[in-house]
CSV table of C-alpha atoms in Angstrom, one decimal:
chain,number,residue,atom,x,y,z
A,1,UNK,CA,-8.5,108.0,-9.3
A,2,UNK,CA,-11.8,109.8,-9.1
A,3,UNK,CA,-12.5,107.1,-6.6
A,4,UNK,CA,-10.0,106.8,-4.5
A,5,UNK,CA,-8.6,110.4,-3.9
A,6,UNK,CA,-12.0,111.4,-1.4
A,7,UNK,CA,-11.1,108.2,0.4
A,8,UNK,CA,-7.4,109.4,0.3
A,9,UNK,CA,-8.0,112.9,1.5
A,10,UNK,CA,-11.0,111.4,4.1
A,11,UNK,CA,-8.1,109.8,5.6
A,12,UNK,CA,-5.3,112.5,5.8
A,13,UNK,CA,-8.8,115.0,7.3
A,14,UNK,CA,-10.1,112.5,9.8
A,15,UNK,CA,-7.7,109.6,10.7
A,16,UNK,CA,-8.7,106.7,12.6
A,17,UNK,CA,-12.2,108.0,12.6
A,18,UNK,CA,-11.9,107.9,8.8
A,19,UNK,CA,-10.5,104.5,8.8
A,20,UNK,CA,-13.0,102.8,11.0
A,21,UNK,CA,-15.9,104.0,8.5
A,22,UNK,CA,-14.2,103.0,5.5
A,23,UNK,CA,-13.1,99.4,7.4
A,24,UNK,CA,-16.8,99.1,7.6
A,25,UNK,CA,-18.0,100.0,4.0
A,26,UNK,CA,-15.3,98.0,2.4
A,27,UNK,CA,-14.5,95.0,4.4
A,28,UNK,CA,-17.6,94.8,6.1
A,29,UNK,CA,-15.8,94.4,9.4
A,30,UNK,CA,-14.1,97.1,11.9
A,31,UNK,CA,-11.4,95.3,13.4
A,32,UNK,CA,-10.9,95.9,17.3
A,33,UNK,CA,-7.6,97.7,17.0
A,34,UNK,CA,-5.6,98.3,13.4
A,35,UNK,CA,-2.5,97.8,15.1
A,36,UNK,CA,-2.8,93.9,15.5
A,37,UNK,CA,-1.6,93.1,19.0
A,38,UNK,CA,2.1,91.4,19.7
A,39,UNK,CA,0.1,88.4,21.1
A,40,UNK,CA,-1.6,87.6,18.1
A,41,UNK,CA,1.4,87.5,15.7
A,42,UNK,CA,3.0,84.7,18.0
A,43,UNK,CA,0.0,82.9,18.6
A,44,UNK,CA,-0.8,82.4,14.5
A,45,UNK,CA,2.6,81.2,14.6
A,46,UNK,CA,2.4,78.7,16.8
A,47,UNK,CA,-0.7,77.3,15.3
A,48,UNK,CA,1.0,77.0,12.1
A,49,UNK,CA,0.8,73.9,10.3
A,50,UNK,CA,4.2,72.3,10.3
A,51,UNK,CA,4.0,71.5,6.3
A,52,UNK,CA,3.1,75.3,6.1
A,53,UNK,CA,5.6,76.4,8.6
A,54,UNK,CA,8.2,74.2,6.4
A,55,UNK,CA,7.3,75.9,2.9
A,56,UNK,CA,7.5,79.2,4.5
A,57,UNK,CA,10.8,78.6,6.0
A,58,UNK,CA,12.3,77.5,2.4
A,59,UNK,CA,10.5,80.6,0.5
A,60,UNK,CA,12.7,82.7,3.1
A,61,UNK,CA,15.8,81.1,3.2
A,62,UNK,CA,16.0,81.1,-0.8
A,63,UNK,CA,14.6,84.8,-1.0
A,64,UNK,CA,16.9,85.9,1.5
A,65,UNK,CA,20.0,84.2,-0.3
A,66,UNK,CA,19.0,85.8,-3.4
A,67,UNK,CA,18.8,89.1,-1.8
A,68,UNK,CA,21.8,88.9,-0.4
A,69,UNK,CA,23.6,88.4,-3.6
A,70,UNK,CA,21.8,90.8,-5.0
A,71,UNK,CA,23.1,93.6,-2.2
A,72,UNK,CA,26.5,93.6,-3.9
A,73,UNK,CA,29.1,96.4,-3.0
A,74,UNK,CA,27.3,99.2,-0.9
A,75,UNK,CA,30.0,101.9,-2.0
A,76,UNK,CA,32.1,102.3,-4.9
A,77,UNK,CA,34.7,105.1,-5.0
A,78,UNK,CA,36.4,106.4,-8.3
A,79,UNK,CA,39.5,108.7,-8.5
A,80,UNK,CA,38.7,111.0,-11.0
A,81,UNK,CA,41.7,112.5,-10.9
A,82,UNK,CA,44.5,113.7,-8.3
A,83,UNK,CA,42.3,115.0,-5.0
A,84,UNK,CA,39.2,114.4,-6.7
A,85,UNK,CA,37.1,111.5,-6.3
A,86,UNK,CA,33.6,110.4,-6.0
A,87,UNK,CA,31.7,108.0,-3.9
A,88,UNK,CA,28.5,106.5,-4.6
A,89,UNK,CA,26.9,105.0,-1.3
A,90,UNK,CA,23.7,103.0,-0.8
A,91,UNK,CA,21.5,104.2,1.9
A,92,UNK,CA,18.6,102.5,2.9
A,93,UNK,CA,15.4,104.1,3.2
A,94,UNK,CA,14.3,104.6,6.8
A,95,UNK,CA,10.8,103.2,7.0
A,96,UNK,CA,9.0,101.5,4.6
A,97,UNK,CA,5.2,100.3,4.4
A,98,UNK,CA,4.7,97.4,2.7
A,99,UNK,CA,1.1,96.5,1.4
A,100,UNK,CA,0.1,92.4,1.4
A,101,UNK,CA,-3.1,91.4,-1.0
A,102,UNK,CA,-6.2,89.6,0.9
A,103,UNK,CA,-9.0,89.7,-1.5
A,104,UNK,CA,-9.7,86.8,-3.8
A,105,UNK,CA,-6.3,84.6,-2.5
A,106,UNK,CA,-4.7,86.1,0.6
A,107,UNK,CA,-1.3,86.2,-0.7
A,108,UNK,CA,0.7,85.4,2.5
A,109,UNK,CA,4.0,85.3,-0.4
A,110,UNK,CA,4.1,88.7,-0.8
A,111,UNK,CA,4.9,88.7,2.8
A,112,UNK,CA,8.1,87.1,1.9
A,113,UNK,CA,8.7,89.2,-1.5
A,114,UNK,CA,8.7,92.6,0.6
A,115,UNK,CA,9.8,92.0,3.9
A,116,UNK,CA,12.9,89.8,2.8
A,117,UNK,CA,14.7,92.1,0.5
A,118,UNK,CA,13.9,95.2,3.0
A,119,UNK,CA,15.7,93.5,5.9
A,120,UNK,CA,18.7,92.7,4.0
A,121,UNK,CA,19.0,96.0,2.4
A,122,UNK,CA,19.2,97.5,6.1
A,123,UNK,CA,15.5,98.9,6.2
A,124,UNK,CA,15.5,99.8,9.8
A,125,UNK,CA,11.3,100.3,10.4
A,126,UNK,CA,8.9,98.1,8.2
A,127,UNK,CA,5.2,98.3,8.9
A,128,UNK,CA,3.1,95.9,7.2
A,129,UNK,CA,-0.4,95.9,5.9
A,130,UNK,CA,-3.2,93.9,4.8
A,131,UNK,CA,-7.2,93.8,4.9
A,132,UNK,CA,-8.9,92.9,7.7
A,133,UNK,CA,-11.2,89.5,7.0
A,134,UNK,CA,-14.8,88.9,8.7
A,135,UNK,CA,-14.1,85.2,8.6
A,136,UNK,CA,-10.9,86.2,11.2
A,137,UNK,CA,-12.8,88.5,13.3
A,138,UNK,CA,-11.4,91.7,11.4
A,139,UNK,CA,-7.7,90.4,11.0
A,140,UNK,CA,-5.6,89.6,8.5
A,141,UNK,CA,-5.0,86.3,7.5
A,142,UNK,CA,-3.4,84.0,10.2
A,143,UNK,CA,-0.6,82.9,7.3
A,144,UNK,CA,0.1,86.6,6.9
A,145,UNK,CA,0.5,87.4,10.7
A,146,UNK,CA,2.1,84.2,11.3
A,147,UNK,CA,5.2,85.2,8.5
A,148,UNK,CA,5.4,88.5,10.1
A,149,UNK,CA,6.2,86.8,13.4
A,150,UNK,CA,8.6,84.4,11.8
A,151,UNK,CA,10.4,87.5,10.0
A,152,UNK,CA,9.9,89.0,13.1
A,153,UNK,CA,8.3,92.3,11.9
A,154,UNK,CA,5.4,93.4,15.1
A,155,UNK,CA,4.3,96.4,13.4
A,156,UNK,CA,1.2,95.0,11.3
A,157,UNK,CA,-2.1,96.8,10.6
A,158,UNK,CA,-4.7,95.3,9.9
A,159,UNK,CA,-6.1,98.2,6.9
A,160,UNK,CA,-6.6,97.6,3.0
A,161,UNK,CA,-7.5,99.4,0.0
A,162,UNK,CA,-6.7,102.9,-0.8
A,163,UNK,CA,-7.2,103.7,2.7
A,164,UNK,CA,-4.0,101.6,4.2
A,165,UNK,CA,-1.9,103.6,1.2
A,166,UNK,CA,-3.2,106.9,3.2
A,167,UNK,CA,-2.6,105.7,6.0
A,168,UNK,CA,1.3,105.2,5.5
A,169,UNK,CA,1.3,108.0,3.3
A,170,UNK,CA,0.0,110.7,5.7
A,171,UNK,CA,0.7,109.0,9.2
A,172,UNK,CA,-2.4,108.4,11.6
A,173,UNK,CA,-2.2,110.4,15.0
A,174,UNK,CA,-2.1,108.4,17.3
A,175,UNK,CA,-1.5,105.0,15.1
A,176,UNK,CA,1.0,105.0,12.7
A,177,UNK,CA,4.4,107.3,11.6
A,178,UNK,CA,4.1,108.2,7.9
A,179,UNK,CA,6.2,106.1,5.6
A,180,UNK,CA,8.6,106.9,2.9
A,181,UNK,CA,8.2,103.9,0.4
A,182,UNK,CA,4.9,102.0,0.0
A,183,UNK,CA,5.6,98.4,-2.1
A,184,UNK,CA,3.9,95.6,-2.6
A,185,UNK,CA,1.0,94.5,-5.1
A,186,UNK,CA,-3.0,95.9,-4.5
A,187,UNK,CA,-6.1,95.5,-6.6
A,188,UNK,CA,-7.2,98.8,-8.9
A,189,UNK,CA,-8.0,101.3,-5.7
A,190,UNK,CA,-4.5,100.0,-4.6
A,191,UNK,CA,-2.9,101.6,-7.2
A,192,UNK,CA,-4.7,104.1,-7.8
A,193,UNK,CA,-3.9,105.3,-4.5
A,194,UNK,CA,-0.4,104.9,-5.2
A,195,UNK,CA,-0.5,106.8,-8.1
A,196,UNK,CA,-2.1,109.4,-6.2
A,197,UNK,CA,0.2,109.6,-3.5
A,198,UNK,CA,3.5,109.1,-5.4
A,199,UNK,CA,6.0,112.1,-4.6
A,200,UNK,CA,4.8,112.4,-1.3
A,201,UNK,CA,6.2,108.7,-0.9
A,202,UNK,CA,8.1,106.5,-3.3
A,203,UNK,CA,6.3,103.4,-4.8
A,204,UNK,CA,7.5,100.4,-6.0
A,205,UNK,CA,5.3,100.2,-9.3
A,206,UNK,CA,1.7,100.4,-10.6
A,207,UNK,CA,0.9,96.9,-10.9
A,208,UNK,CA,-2.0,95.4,-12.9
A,209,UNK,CA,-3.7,91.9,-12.9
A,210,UNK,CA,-1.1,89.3,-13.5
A,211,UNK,CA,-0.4,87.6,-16.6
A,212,UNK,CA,1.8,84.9,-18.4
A,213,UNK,CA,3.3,84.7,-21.7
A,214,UNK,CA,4.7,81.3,-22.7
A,215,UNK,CA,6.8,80.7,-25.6
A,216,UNK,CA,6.6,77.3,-26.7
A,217,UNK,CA,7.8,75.1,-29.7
A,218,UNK,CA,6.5,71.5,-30.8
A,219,UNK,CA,9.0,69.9,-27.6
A,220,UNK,CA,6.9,71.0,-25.4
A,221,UNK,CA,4.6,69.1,-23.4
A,222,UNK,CA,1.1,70.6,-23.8
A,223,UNK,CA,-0.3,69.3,-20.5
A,224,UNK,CA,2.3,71.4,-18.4
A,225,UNK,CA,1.9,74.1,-20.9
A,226,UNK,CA,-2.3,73.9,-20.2
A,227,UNK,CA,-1.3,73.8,-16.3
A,228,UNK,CA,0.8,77.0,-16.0
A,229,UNK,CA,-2.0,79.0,-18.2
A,230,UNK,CA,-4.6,77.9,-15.6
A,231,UNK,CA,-2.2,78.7,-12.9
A,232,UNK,CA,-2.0,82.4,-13.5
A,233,UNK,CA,-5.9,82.6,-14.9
A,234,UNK,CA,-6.7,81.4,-11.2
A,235,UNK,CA,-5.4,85.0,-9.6
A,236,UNK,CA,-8.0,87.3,-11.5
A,237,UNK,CA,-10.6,86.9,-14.1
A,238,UNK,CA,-8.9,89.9,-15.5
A,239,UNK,CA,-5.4,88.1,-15.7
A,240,UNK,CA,-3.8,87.4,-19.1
A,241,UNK,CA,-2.8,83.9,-19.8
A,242,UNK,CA,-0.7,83.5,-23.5
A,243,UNK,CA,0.3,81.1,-25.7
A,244,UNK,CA,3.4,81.9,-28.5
A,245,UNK,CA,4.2,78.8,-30.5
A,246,UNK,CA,4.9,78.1,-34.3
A,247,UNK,CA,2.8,74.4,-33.7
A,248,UNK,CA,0.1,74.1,-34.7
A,249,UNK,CA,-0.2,70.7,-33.5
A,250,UNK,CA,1.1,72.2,-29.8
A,251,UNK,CA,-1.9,74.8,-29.6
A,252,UNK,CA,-4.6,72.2,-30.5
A,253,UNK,CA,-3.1,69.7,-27.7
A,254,UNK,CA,-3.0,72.9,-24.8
A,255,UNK,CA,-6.5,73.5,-26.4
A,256,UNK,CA,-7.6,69.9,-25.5
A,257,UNK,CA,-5.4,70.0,-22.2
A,258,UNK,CA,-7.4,72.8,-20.7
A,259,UNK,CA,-10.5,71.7,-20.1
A,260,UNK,CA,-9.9,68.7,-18.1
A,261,UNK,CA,-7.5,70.3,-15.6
A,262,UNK,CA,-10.4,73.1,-15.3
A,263,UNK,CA,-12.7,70.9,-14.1
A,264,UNK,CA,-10.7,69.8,-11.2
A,265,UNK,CA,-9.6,72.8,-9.9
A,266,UNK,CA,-11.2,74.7,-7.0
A,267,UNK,CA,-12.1,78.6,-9.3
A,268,UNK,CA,-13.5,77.6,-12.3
A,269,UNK,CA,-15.6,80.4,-13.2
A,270,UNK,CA,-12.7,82.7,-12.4
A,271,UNK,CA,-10.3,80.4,-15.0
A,272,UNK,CA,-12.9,80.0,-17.4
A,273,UNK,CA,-13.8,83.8,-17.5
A,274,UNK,CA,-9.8,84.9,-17.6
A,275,UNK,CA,-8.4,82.2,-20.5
A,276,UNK,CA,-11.8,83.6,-22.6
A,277,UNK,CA,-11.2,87.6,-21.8
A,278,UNK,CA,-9.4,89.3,-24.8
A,279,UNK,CA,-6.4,89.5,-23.1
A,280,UNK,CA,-5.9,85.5,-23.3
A,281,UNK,CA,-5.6,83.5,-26.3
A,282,UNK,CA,-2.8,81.9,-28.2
A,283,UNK,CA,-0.8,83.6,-30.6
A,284,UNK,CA,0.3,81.5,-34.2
A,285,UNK,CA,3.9,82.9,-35.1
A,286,UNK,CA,5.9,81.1,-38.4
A,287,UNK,CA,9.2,80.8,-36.5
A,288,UNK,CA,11.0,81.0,-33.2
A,289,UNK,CA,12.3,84.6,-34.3
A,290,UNK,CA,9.0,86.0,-34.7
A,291,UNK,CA,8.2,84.5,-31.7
A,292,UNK,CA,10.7,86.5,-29.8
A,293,UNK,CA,9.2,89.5,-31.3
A,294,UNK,CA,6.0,89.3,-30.2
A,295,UNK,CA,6.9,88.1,-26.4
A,296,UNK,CA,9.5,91.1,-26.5
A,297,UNK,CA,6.7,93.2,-27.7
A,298,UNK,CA,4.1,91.9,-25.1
A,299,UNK,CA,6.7,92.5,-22.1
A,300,UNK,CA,4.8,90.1,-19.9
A,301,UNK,CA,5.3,90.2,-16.1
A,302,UNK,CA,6.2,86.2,-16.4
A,303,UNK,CA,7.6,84.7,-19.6
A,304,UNK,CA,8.2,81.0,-19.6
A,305,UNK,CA,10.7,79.5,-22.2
A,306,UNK,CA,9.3,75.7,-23.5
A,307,UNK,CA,11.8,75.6,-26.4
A,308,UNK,CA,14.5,73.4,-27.4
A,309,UNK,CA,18.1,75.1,-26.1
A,310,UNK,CA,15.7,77.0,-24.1
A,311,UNK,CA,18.5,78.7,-22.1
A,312,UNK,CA,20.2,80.4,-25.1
A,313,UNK,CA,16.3,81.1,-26.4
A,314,UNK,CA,15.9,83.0,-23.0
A,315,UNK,CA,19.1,84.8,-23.3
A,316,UNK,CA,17.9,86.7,-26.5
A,317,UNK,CA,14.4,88.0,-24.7
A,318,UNK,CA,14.8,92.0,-23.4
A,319,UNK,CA,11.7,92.4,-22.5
A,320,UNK,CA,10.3,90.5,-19.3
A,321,UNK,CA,9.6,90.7,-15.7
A,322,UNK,CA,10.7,87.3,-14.9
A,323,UNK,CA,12.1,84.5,-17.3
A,324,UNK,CA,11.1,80.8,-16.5
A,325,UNK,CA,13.5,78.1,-18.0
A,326,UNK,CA,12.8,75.3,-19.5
A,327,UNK,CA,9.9,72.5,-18.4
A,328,UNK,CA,10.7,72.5,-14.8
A,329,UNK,CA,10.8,75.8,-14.2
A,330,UNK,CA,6.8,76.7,-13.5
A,331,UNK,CA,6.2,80.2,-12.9
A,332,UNK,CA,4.2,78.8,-9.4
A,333,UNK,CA,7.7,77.9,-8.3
A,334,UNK,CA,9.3,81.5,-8.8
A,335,UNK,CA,5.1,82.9,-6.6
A,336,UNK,CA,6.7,80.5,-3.8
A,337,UNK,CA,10.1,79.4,-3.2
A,338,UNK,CA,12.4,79.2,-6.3
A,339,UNK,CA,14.2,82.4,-4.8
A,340,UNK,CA,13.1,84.9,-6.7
A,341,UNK,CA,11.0,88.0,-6.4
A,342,UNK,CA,7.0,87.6,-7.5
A,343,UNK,CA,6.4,91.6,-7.3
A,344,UNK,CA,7.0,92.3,-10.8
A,345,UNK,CA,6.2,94.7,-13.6
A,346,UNK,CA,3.1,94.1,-15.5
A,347,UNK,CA,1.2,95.5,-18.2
A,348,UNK,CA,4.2,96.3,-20.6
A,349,UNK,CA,6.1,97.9,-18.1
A,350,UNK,CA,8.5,95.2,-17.8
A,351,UNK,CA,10.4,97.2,-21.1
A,352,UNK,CA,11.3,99.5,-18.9
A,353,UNK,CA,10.9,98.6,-15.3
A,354,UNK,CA,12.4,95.2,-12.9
A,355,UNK,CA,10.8,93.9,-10.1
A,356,UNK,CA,10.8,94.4,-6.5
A,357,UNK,CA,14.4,93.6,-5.5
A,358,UNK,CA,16.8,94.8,-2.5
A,359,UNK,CA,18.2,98.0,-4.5
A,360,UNK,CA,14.5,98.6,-4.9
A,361,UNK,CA,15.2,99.5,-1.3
A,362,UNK,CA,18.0,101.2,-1.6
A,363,UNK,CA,18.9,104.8,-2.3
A,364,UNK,CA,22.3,106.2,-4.3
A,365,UNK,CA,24.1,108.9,-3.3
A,366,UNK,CA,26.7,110.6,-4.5
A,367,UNK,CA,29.9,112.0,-2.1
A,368,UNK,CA,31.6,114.6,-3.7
A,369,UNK,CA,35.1,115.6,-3.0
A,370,UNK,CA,37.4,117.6,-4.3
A,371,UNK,CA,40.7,119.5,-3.3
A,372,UNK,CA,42.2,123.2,-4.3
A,373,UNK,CA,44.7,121.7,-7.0
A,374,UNK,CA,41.5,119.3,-8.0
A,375,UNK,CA,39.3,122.2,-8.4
A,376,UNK,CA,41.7,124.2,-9.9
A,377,UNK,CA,42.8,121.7,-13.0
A,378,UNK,CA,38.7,121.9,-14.1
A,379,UNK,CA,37.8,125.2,-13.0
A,380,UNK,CA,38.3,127.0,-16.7
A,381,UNK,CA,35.8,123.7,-17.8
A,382,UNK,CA,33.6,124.9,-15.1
A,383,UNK,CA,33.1,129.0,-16.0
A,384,UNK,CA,32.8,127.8,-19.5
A,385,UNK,CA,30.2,125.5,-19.5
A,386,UNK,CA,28.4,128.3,-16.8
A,387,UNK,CA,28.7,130.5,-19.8
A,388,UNK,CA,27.6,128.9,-22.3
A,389,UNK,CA,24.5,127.8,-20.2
A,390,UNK,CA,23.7,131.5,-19.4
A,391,UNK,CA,24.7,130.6,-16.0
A,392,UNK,CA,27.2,133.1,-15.0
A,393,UNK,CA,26.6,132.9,-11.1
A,394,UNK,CA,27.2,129.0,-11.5
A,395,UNK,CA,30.9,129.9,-12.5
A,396,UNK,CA,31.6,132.5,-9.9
A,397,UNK,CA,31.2,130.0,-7.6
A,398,UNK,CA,34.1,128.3,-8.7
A,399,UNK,CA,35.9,131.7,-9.6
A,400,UNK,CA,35.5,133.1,-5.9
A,401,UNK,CA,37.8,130.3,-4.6
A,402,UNK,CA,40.7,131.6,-6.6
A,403,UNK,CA,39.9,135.4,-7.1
A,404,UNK,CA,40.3,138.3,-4.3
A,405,UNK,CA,36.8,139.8,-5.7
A,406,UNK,CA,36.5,142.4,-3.3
């Protein structure tokens, strides 16, 4: 926080002037123009690889499915009694800034995770975000602009850190409207800057490395088991990577497993450092019970279930961003293109927080209505409660509509 809010505040003071200085401290580069040009989003797209092309078209389709089911009704009305009813509406919010990753992986996904769900909750003016790259001659990465012109969003900056947070937080004369929701996933200054900022727009969550949990019994196979550990330790050598089984014989296998699929995989210092950080390790339990316990009490941002009846195992767990069922279920495919959303709660706060979904979009509001007679019936209810609340004028609100006071 000490960090960030000079940065913050450098931006609301100076705007693009502000920006251009922290481009070049940061990301080393000052890109030509923030606002990428039109041109550039349709040319990444045509040189997309076709087998990339075809995995970003599936991601999309299956998000946007999944979204859509997720919408639901987008107003329920209840009769509360005779002339009296209540209407709760969902209204999406009017513009949105949504913040894509491009540090150690350029997370071109997260594209997908924000800009799907905002589009089919009725989000009428996304702006997107992401650093710019020296190796792209201060752009984002051509995946990331090449998504945006499939999804067709042609508002795309090309700003990171706590800087781009700023920037849709106070607006840029000149640049860029303010925002009121910033999602998506960011390193430490990320966050920090959404912490920072949060009231003057809405976030999405405060999210922290990423991390696995995996609760596994002697069924499963240790070499996937080994596989999706490394998968997650690959993101961050801060992200956690667990093992909850009651084998014995299971943890010595992933033990064994590990270090051979290491070695061929492109970040092994990154793996190696994250699976040997205290937040790693495997945890012993003495039954599948105690198990639950500890996975419930670790409220990991992905959980996956290697357990016989692994369905009804998953059904008992409260406590989880995402739940990953059964041995074909890796939590790679939910990143990608199982459907669901990767922009979830970390760091315990999956007890009391979801993941970025389309109501995540969305706000409810209440429509109340009532008529004379309706007023009338709870009116007495009405002075009461003012009354007993030390609220008199609350009651002669309702009391005026019945009353000559004069």
């Amino acid at each position: 926080m000490a960090a960030v809010r000079p940065v913050v505040e450098d931006v609301a003071a100076r705007g693009e002037t502000a920006l251009r200085e922290l481009s070049e401290r940061f990301d080393r580069v000052v890109p030509t123009s923030f606002r990428v040009p039109a041109e550039r989003l349709a040319e990444a797209e045509k040189a997309l690889d076709p087998e990339v092309r075809k995995a970003f078209e599936v991601a999309i389709e299956r998000r946007r499915r999944v979204s859509e089911a997720e919408l639901g009704e987008q107003q329920v009305e209840v009769q509360v009694a005779d002339g009296a009813r209540i209407i709760q509406k969902m209204i999406p919010v009017n513009r949105v800034g949504l913040y894509v990753p491009g540090g150690l992986a350029p997370l071109a996904s997260s594209v997908i995770m924000n800009v799907v769900p905002a589009q089919v909750a009725g989000v009428g003016s996304i702006a997107v975000t992401s650093p710019p790259q020296v190796e792209f001659g201060g752009e984002p990465h051509p995946n990331i602009l090449a998504l945006c012109s499939i999804l067709g969003i042609d508002e795309v900056y090309a700003v990171g850190g706590a800087q781009a947070v700023a920037m849709f937080a106070h607006g840029v004369s000149g640049l860029i409207e303010k925002v009121d929701l910033v999602t998506g996933p960011g390193n430490i200054y990320v966050v920090a800057a959404k912490r920072l900022l949060k009231g003057r727009i809405g976030i999405d969550s405060e999210a922290g490395p990423t991390e696995i949990a995996i609760l596994a019994d002697d069924t499963a196979d240790p070499t996937h088991v080994a596989a999706d550990l490394i998968s997650q330790a690959e993101h961050d050598p801060l992200a956690g990577s667990v093992l909850v089984t009651d084998s014995t014989a299971l943890a010595d296998a992933v033990q064994a497993a590990l270090e051979p699929q290491i070695r061929r995989t492109r970040h092994i210092e990154r793996i190696r450092t994250a699976l040997a950080g205290e937040q790693s390790g495997i945890v012993l339990v003495d039954d599948l019970d105690q198990g639950l316990a500890v996975v419930d009490a670790y409220a990991a941002e992905h959980l996956e279930i290697h357990t016989r009846n692994a369905f009804e195992v998953a059904q008992r767990v409260t406590n989880a961003g995402a739940i990953f069922i059964g041995g074909y279920s890796p939590v790679s495919l939910g990143d990608y293109v199982a459907g669901s959303t990767h922009v979830l709660p970390t760091a315990g706060a999956a007890a009391h927080s979801s993941g970025l979904n389309v109501k995540s979009f969305l706000r409810a509001v209440h429509l109340i209505e009532y008529d004379r007679d309706a007023l009338a019936e709870v009116r007495r209810d009405v002075e009461t409660f003012a009354e007993a609340e030390e609220l008199p004028a609350h009651g002669a609100a309702v009391t005026v509509r019945f009353e000559d006071l004069s």
